[in-house]
């Protein structure tokens, strides 16, 4: 499958509103984790960042599963990758009914477009993507890829300069060898592949993204205070 074909599978399988909810949940949970550590501990520096990272992922994981279930996702029974004896330990949610579909997982990236850390769950998941790339015709199938479910990750990278914020949120498909992305797009860009919802006022302008990461909010300034031109920011993680 080409990157365009992979994208078409994802668009036809994952509801548009699911991606919007996952995006909003990721942003909200990142902020929640930051505030949790900032307001309830006296940790600073590396200790605070480490605990915040753990809290952020666990909070996102719960929000991820709740959003998927709300939009019809089913958590796999038995915690085994279908057709294998490979076990996973994170919420992997399946969409697609009786047809070849999508197994969706959650992962954090060290940096935008950088592969998430390998773990047993993700290594098991990417085995589903073995047939996404053409291979030698050793089985008499014409040498064409005939994938069933594909393993897709909802990815996020924290913003190192702004506590509680995300630098990038994306959709990615990793090859079976865990060497690189077969497909990768930010959620903002990816949402453009969905048909806009019908509204009385008509579709939104094409130049306006459906979801965007919020910029740093401007600090509140009383009318009598001179404008210093500074922007408010969260404490650095």
PDB file of C-alpha atoms in Angstrom:
ATOM      1  CA  UNK A   1       0.000   0.000   0.000  1.00  0.00           C
ATOM      2  CA  UNK A   2       1.169   3.503  -0.769  1.00  0.00           C
ATOM      3  CA  UNK A   3       1.031   6.315   1.769  1.00  0.00           C
ATOM      4  CA  UNK A   4      -2.097   7.589   0.003  1.00  0.00           C
ATOM      5  CA  UNK A   5      -3.751   4.171   0.243  1.00  0.00           C
ATOM      6  CA  UNK A   6      -2.875   3.922   3.923  1.00  0.00           C
ATOM      7  CA  UNK A   7      -4.349   7.368   4.480  1.00  0.00           C
ATOM      8  CA  UNK A   8      -7.513   6.401   2.595  1.00  0.00           C
ATOM      9  CA  UNK A   9      -7.918   3.334   4.833  1.00  0.00           C
ATOM     10  CA  UNK A  10      -7.573   5.449   7.960  1.00  0.00           C
ATOM     11  CA  UNK A  11      -9.997   8.111   6.718  1.00  0.00           C
ATOM     12  CA  UNK A  12     -12.596   5.504   5.736  1.00  0.00           C
ATOM     13  CA  UNK A  13     -12.268   3.682   9.069  1.00  0.00           C
ATOM     14  CA  UNK A  14     -11.698   6.277  11.796  1.00  0.00           C
ATOM     15  CA  UNK A  15     -14.521   8.788  12.302  1.00  0.00           C
ATOM     16  CA  UNK A  16     -13.653  12.428  11.797  1.00  0.00           C
ATOM     17  CA  UNK A  17     -15.107  13.360  15.187  1.00  0.00           C
ATOM     18  CA  UNK A  18     -12.922  10.731  16.855  1.00  0.00           C
ATOM     19  CA  UNK A  19      -9.758  12.492  15.714  1.00  0.00           C
ATOM     20  CA  UNK A  20     -11.101  15.836  16.899  1.00  0.00           C
ATOM     21  CA  UNK A  21     -11.933  14.371  20.315  1.00  0.00           C
ATOM     22  CA  UNK A  22      -8.546  12.650  20.568  1.00  0.00           C
ATOM     23  CA  UNK A  23      -6.807  15.905  19.685  1.00  0.00           C
ATOM     24  CA  UNK A  24      -8.761  17.893  22.257  1.00  0.00           C
ATOM     25  CA  UNK A  25      -8.211  15.193  24.882  1.00  0.00           C
ATOM     26  CA  UNK A  26      -4.458  15.126  24.292  1.00  0.00           C
ATOM     27  CA  UNK A  27      -4.165  18.900  24.697  1.00  0.00           C
ATOM     28  CA  UNK A  28      -6.338  18.925  27.835  1.00  0.00           C
ATOM     29  CA  UNK A  29      -4.599  15.963  29.479  1.00  0.00           C
ATOM     30  CA  UNK A  30      -1.146  17.434  28.858  1.00  0.00           C
ATOM     31  CA  UNK A  31      -2.211  20.607  30.628  1.00  0.00           C
ATOM     32  CA  UNK A  32      -3.834  18.597  33.428  1.00  0.00           C
ATOM     33  CA  UNK A  33      -0.644  16.604  34.069  1.00  0.00           C
ATOM     34  CA  UNK A  34       1.451  19.764  34.235  1.00  0.00           C
ATOM     35  CA  UNK A  35      -0.917  21.455  36.675  1.00  0.00           C
ATOM     36  CA  UNK A  36      -1.152  18.294  38.780  1.00  0.00           C
ATOM     37  CA  UNK A  37       2.591  18.198  39.407  1.00  0.00           C
ATOM     38  CA  UNK A  38       3.025  21.977  39.614  1.00  0.00           C
ATOM     39  CA  UNK A  39       0.221  22.506  42.131  1.00  0.00           C
ATOM     40  CA  UNK A  40       0.494  19.363  44.263  1.00  0.00           C
ATOM     41  CA  UNK A  41       4.219  18.689  44.639  1.00  0.00           C
ATOM     42  CA  UNK A  42       7.343  20.664  45.469  1.00  0.00           C
ATOM     43  CA  UNK A  43       9.365  18.897  42.775  1.00  0.00           C
ATOM     44  CA  UNK A  44      11.410  20.898  40.303  1.00  0.00           C
ATOM     45  CA  UNK A  45      13.733  20.256  37.373  1.00  0.00           C
ATOM     46  CA  UNK A  46      14.250  16.716  36.125  1.00  0.00           C
ATOM     47  CA  UNK A  47      12.234  15.148  38.948  1.00  0.00           C
ATOM     48  CA  UNK A  48       9.191  17.266  38.113  1.00  0.00           C
ATOM     49  CA  UNK A  49       9.525  16.612  34.373  1.00  0.00           C
ATOM     50  CA  UNK A  50       9.883  12.871  34.898  1.00  0.00           C
ATOM     51  CA  UNK A  51       6.806  12.591  37.096  1.00  0.00           C
ATOM     52  CA  UNK A  52       4.854  14.891  34.795  1.00  0.00           C
ATOM     53  CA  UNK A  53       5.746  12.688  31.825  1.00  0.00           C
ATOM     54  CA  UNK A  54       4.418   9.594  33.573  1.00  0.00           C
ATOM     55  CA  UNK A  55       1.242  11.373  34.646  1.00  0.00           C
ATOM     56  CA  UNK A  56       0.754  12.842  31.166  1.00  0.00           C
ATOM     57  CA  UNK A  57       0.885   9.470  29.423  1.00  0.00           C
ATOM     58  CA  UNK A  58      -1.403   7.723  31.930  1.00  0.00           C
ATOM     59  CA  UNK A  59      -3.951  10.524  31.769  1.00  0.00           C
ATOM     60  CA  UNK A  60      -3.800  10.547  27.975  1.00  0.00           C
ATOM     61  CA  UNK A  61      -4.112   6.771  27.874  1.00  0.00           C
ATOM     62  CA  UNK A  62      -7.363   6.909  29.858  1.00  0.00           C
ATOM     63  CA  UNK A  63      -8.728   9.742  27.725  1.00  0.00           C
ATOM     64  CA  UNK A  64      -7.665   7.896  24.564  1.00  0.00           C
ATOM     65  CA  UNK A  65      -9.555   4.739  25.526  1.00  0.00           C
ATOM     66  CA  UNK A  66     -12.668   6.676  26.599  1.00  0.00           C
ATOM     67  CA  UNK A  67     -12.772   8.652  23.331  1.00  0.00           C
ATOM     68  CA  UNK A  68     -12.298   5.525  21.215  1.00  0.00           C
ATOM     69  CA  UNK A  69     -15.066   3.662  23.007  1.00  0.00           C
ATOM     70  CA  UNK A  70     -17.366   6.676  22.593  1.00  0.00           C
ATOM     71  CA  UNK A  71     -16.862   6.469  18.824  1.00  0.00           C
ATOM     72  CA  UNK A  72     -17.294   2.715  18.471  1.00  0.00           C
ATOM     73  CA  UNK A  73     -13.760   1.441  19.056  1.00  0.00           C
ATOM     74  CA  UNK A  74     -13.420  -2.010  20.601  1.00  0.00           C
ATOM     75  CA  UNK A  75     -10.562  -3.016  22.844  1.00  0.00           C
ATOM     76  CA  UNK A  76      -9.153  -6.359  21.719  1.00  0.00           C
ATOM     77  CA  UNK A  77     -10.081  -9.354  23.830  1.00  0.00           C
ATOM     78  CA  UNK A  78      -7.292 -11.289  25.509  1.00  0.00           C
ATOM     79  CA  UNK A  79      -4.667  -8.585  24.904  1.00  0.00           C
ATOM     80  CA  UNK A  80      -3.244 -10.510  21.931  1.00  0.00           C
ATOM     81  CA  UNK A  81      -2.524  -9.137  18.468  1.00  0.00           C
ATOM     82  CA  UNK A  82      -5.020 -10.864  16.097  1.00  0.00           C
ATOM     83  CA  UNK A  83      -3.594 -13.943  14.378  1.00  0.00           C
ATOM     84  CA  UNK A  84      -0.503 -14.019  16.592  1.00  0.00           C
ATOM     85  CA  UNK A  85       0.541 -14.993  20.090  1.00  0.00           C
ATOM     86  CA  UNK A  86       2.095 -11.558  20.603  1.00  0.00           C
ATOM     87  CA  UNK A  87       0.851  -9.829  23.727  1.00  0.00           C
ATOM     88  CA  UNK A  88       0.402  -6.116  24.297  1.00  0.00           C
ATOM     89  CA  UNK A  89      -0.063  -4.104  27.480  1.00  0.00           C
ATOM     90  CA  UNK A  90      -1.488  -0.774  26.303  1.00  0.00           C
ATOM     91  CA  UNK A  91      -5.038   0.029  25.187  1.00  0.00           C
ATOM     92  CA  UNK A  92      -5.173  -0.876  21.484  1.00  0.00           C
ATOM     93  CA  UNK A  93      -8.582  -0.024  20.055  1.00  0.00           C
ATOM     94  CA  UNK A  94      -9.960  -1.626  16.896  1.00  0.00           C
ATOM     95  CA  UNK A  95     -12.182   0.044  14.305  1.00  0.00           C
ATOM     96  CA  UNK A  96     -13.586  -1.482  11.123  1.00  0.00           C
ATOM     97  CA  UNK A  97     -16.214  -4.072  11.971  1.00  0.00           C
ATOM     98  CA  UNK A  98     -15.963  -7.239   9.868  1.00  0.00           C
ATOM     99  CA  UNK A  99     -13.800  -5.598   7.206  1.00  0.00           C
ATOM    100  CA  UNK A 100     -10.032  -5.011   7.263  1.00  0.00           C
ATOM    101  CA  UNK A 101      -9.730  -2.081   9.624  1.00  0.00           C
ATOM    102  CA  UNK A 102      -7.452  -0.147  11.923  1.00  0.00           C
ATOM    103  CA  UNK A 103      -5.875  -1.062  15.238  1.00  0.00           C
ATOM    104  CA  UNK A 104      -5.234   2.275  16.931  1.00  0.00           C
ATOM    105  CA  UNK A 105      -2.670   2.900  19.654  1.00  0.00           C
ATOM    106  CA  UNK A 106      -1.233   5.873  21.530  1.00  0.00           C
ATOM    107  CA  UNK A 107       2.433   6.893  21.725  1.00  0.00           C
ATOM    108  CA  UNK A 108       4.608   9.861  22.640  1.00  0.00           C
ATOM    109  CA  UNK A 109       7.424  11.033  20.375  1.00  0.00           C
ATOM    110  CA  UNK A 110      10.714  12.416  21.716  1.00  0.00           C
ATOM    111  CA  UNK A 111      10.517  15.028  18.926  1.00  0.00           C
ATOM    112  CA  UNK A 112       8.043  15.671  16.078  1.00  0.00           C
ATOM    113  CA  UNK A 113       8.364  13.047  13.316  1.00  0.00           C
ATOM    114  CA  UNK A 114      10.694  10.938  15.479  1.00  0.00           C
ATOM    115  CA  UNK A 115       9.774   7.289  16.071  1.00  0.00           C
ATOM    116  CA  UNK A 116       8.328   6.611  19.521  1.00  0.00           C
ATOM    117  CA  UNK A 117      10.346   4.439  21.867  1.00  0.00           C
ATOM    118  CA  UNK A 118      10.134   0.729  21.109  1.00  0.00           C
ATOM    119  CA  UNK A 119       8.295  -1.348  23.648  1.00  0.00           C
ATOM    120  CA  UNK A 120       6.785  -4.814  23.604  1.00  0.00           C
ATOM    121  CA  UNK A 121       3.304  -3.540  22.796  1.00  0.00           C
ATOM    122  CA  UNK A 122       4.319  -1.417  19.798  1.00  0.00           C
ATOM    123  CA  UNK A 123       6.662  -4.071  18.447  1.00  0.00           C
ATOM    124  CA  UNK A 124       3.738  -6.488  18.555  1.00  0.00           C
ATOM    125  CA  UNK A 125       1.419  -3.990  16.878  1.00  0.00           C
ATOM    126  CA  UNK A 126       3.649  -3.233  13.904  1.00  0.00           C
ATOM    127  CA  UNK A 127       3.658  -6.910  12.923  1.00  0.00           C
ATOM    128  CA  UNK A 128       0.258  -6.145  11.362  1.00  0.00           C
ATOM    129  CA  UNK A 129       2.012  -3.824   8.915  1.00  0.00           C
ATOM    130  CA  UNK A 130       4.217  -6.537   7.402  1.00  0.00           C
ATOM    131  CA  UNK A 131       2.146  -6.726   4.227  1.00  0.00           C
ATOM    132  CA  UNK A 132       1.838  -2.988   3.719  1.00  0.00           C
ATOM    133  CA  UNK A 133       5.009  -3.087   1.604  1.00  0.00           C
ATOM    134  CA  UNK A 134       5.404  -5.269  -1.528  1.00  0.00           C
ATOM    135  CA  UNK A 135       7.420  -8.464  -1.067  1.00  0.00           C
ATOM    136  CA  UNK A 136       8.763 -11.273  -3.220  1.00  0.00           C
ATOM    137  CA  UNK A 137       6.104 -13.590  -4.567  1.00  0.00           C
ATOM    138  CA  UNK A 138       6.984 -16.578  -2.402  1.00  0.00           C
ATOM    139  CA  UNK A 139       3.387 -17.549  -1.713  1.00  0.00           C
ATOM    140  CA  UNK A 140       1.957 -17.395  -5.225  1.00  0.00           C
ATOM    141  CA  UNK A 141      -0.178 -14.350  -4.472  1.00  0.00           C
ATOM    142  CA  UNK A 142       1.163 -12.214  -7.297  1.00  0.00           C
ATOM    143  CA  UNK A 143       3.546 -10.322  -5.073  1.00  0.00           C
ATOM    144  CA  UNK A 144       0.898  -7.792  -4.049  1.00  0.00           C
ATOM    145  CA  UNK A 145       0.328  -6.600  -0.530  1.00  0.00           C
ATOM    146  CA  UNK A 146      -2.935  -7.895   0.938  1.00  0.00           C
ATOM    147  CA  UNK A 147      -3.160  -6.309   4.381  1.00  0.00           C
ATOM    148  CA  UNK A 148      -5.885  -7.013   6.884  1.00  0.00           C
ATOM    149  CA  UNK A 149      -5.916  -4.660   9.850  1.00  0.00           C
ATOM    150  CA  UNK A 150      -3.193  -2.036   9.924  1.00  0.00           C
ATOM    151  CA  UNK A 151      -1.573  -0.686  13.085  1.00  0.00           C
ATOM    152  CA  UNK A 152      -1.839   3.107  13.421  1.00  0.00           C
ATOM    153  CA  UNK A 153      -0.557   5.352  16.198  1.00  0.00           C
ATOM    154  CA  UNK A 154      -2.011   8.571  17.520  1.00  0.00           C
ATOM    155  CA  UNK A 155       1.205  10.445  18.339  1.00  0.00           C
ATOM    156  CA  UNK A 156       2.121  13.472  20.382  1.00  0.00           C
ATOM    157  CA  UNK A 157       5.304  15.371  21.237  1.00  0.00           C
ATOM    158  CA  UNK A 158       5.478  17.698  24.215  1.00  0.00           C
ATOM    159  CA  UNK A 159       6.636  21.268  23.841  1.00  0.00           C
ATOM    160  CA  UNK A 160       9.950  21.506  25.755  1.00  0.00           C
ATOM    161  CA  UNK A 161       9.693  25.283  25.957  1.00  0.00           C
ATOM    162  CA  UNK A 162       6.173  25.448  27.406  1.00  0.00           C
ATOM    163  CA  UNK A 163       5.053  23.389  30.400  1.00  0.00           C
ATOM    164  CA  UNK A 164       1.792  21.549  29.845  1.00  0.00           C
ATOM    165  CA  UNK A 165       1.738  22.138  26.098  1.00  0.00           C
ATOM    166  CA  UNK A 166       2.188  19.930  23.049  1.00  0.00           C
ATOM    167  CA  UNK A 167       4.441  20.758  20.132  1.00  0.00           C
ATOM    168  CA  UNK A 168       2.864  18.346  17.642  1.00  0.00           C
ATOM    169  CA  UNK A 169      -0.007  15.861  17.431  1.00  0.00           C
ATOM    170  CA  UNK A 170       0.060  13.445  14.500  1.00  0.00           C
ATOM    171  CA  UNK A 171      -1.124  10.217  12.888  1.00  0.00           C
ATOM    172  CA  UNK A 172       1.610   7.725  11.996  1.00  0.00           C
ATOM    173  CA  UNK A 173       2.044   4.196  10.623  1.00  0.00           C
ATOM    174  CA  UNK A 174       5.356   2.455  11.429  1.00  0.00           C
ATOM    175  CA  UNK A 175       6.802  -0.264   9.223  1.00  0.00           C
ATOM    176  CA  UNK A 176       7.029  -3.839  10.506  1.00  0.00           C
ATOM    177  CA  UNK A 177      10.782  -3.508  11.091  1.00  0.00           C
ATOM    178  CA  UNK A 178      10.290  -0.411  13.237  1.00  0.00           C
ATOM    179  CA  UNK A 179      12.721   1.493  11.033  1.00  0.00           C
ATOM    180  CA  UNK A 180      10.580   4.422   9.945  1.00  0.00           C
ATOM    181  CA  UNK A 181       7.133   5.784   9.165  1.00  0.00           C
ATOM    182  CA  UNK A 182       5.221   4.442   6.175  1.00  0.00           C
ATOM    183  CA  UNK A 183       2.852   7.387   6.613  1.00  0.00           C
ATOM    184  CA  UNK A 184       2.954  10.433   8.875  1.00  0.00           C
ATOM    185  CA  UNK A 185       0.898  13.628   9.021  1.00  0.00           C
ATOM    186  CA  UNK A 186      -0.017  16.118  11.691  1.00  0.00           C
ATOM    187  CA  UNK A 187      -3.639  15.863  12.746  1.00  0.00           C
ATOM    188  CA  UNK A 188      -4.205  19.415  11.491  1.00  0.00           C
ATOM    189  CA  UNK A 189      -3.124  18.383   7.985  1.00  0.00           C
ATOM    190  CA  UNK A 190      -4.734  14.946   8.113  1.00  0.00           C
ATOM    191  CA  UNK A 191      -8.166  16.387   8.896  1.00  0.00           C
ATOM    192  CA  UNK A 192      -8.199  18.011   5.466  1.00  0.00           C
ATOM    193  CA  UNK A 193      -8.830  14.579   3.928  1.00  0.00           C
ATOM    194  CA  UNK A 194     -12.268  14.373   5.541  1.00  0.00           C
ATOM    195  CA  UNK A 195     -15.302  15.863   3.891  1.00  0.00           C
ATOM    196  CA  UNK A 196     -16.468  18.871   5.946  1.00  0.00           C
ATOM    197  CA  UNK A 197     -19.691  18.322   7.890  1.00  0.00           C
ATOM    198  CA  UNK A 198     -22.775  19.786   6.263  1.00  0.00           C
ATOM    199  CA  UNK A 199     -23.982  22.955   8.005  1.00  0.00           C
ATOM    200  CA  UNK A 200     -26.551  25.594   7.209  1.00  0.00           C
ATOM    201  CA  UNK A 201     -23.841  28.197   6.875  1.00  0.00           C
ATOM    202  CA  UNK A 202     -21.827  26.057   4.450  1.00  0.00           C
ATOM    203  CA  UNK A 203     -18.383  24.484   4.762  1.00  0.00           C
ATOM    204  CA  UNK A 204     -15.535  26.177   6.577  1.00  0.00           C
ATOM    205  CA  UNK A 205     -12.969  27.972   4.413  1.00  0.00           C
ATOM    206  CA  UNK A 206     -10.347  25.577   3.073  1.00  0.00           C
ATOM    207  CA  UNK A 207      -7.525  27.709   4.455  1.00  0.00           C
ATOM    208  CA  UNK A 208      -8.786  27.364   8.034  1.00  0.00           C
ATOM    209  CA  UNK A 209      -7.652  24.117   9.763  1.00  0.00           C
ATOM    210  CA  UNK A 210     -10.263  22.142  11.663  1.00  0.00           C
ATOM    211  CA  UNK A 211      -7.987  21.693  14.686  1.00  0.00           C
ATOM    212  CA  UNK A 212      -4.880  23.588  15.669  1.00  0.00           C
ATOM    213  CA  UNK A 213      -2.536  23.632  18.614  1.00  0.00           C
ATOM    214  CA  UNK A 214      -3.163  26.814  20.556  1.00  0.00           C
ATOM    215  CA  UNK A 215      -0.467  29.438  20.684  1.00  0.00           C
ATOM    216  CA  UNK A 216       0.736  30.893  23.968  1.00  0.00           C
ATOM    217  CA  UNK A 217      -2.093  33.054  25.350  1.00  0.00           C
ATOM    218  CA  UNK A 218      -1.492  36.765  25.844  1.00  0.00           C
ATOM    219  CA  UNK A 219      -1.117  37.848  29.447  1.00  0.00           C
ATOM    220  CA  UNK A 220      -4.009  39.760  31.031  1.00  0.00           C
ATOM    221  CA  UNK A 221      -3.146  43.461  31.377  1.00  0.00           C
ATOM    222  CA  UNK A 222      -5.319  45.893  33.367  1.00  0.00           C
ATOM    223  CA  UNK A 223      -6.291  49.006  31.386  1.00  0.00           C
ATOM    224  CA  UNK A 224      -4.140  51.250  33.577  1.00  0.00           C
ATOM    225  CA  UNK A 225      -0.979  49.117  33.148  1.00  0.00           C
ATOM    226  CA  UNK A 226       1.371  49.986  30.230  1.00  0.00           C
ATOM    227  CA  UNK A 227       1.740  47.333  27.565  1.00  0.00           C
ATOM    228  CA  UNK A 228       5.128  45.653  28.052  1.00  0.00           C
ATOM    229  CA  UNK A 229       4.720  43.546  24.931  1.00  0.00           C
ATOM    230  CA  UNK A 230       5.409  40.324  26.873  1.00  0.00           C
ATOM    231  CA  UNK A 231       3.471  37.091  26.428  1.00  0.00           C
ATOM    232  CA  UNK A 232       2.341  34.843  29.274  1.00  0.00           C
ATOM    233  CA  UNK A 233       3.841  31.403  29.479  1.00  0.00           C
ATOM    234  CA  UNK A 234       3.646  28.361  31.677  1.00  0.00           C
ATOM    235  CA  UNK A 235       6.676  27.474  33.792  1.00  0.00           C
ATOM    236  CA  UNK A 236       9.168  25.460  31.780  1.00  0.00           C
ATOM    237  CA  UNK A 237       8.983  21.720  32.352  1.00  0.00           C
TER     238      UNK A 237
END
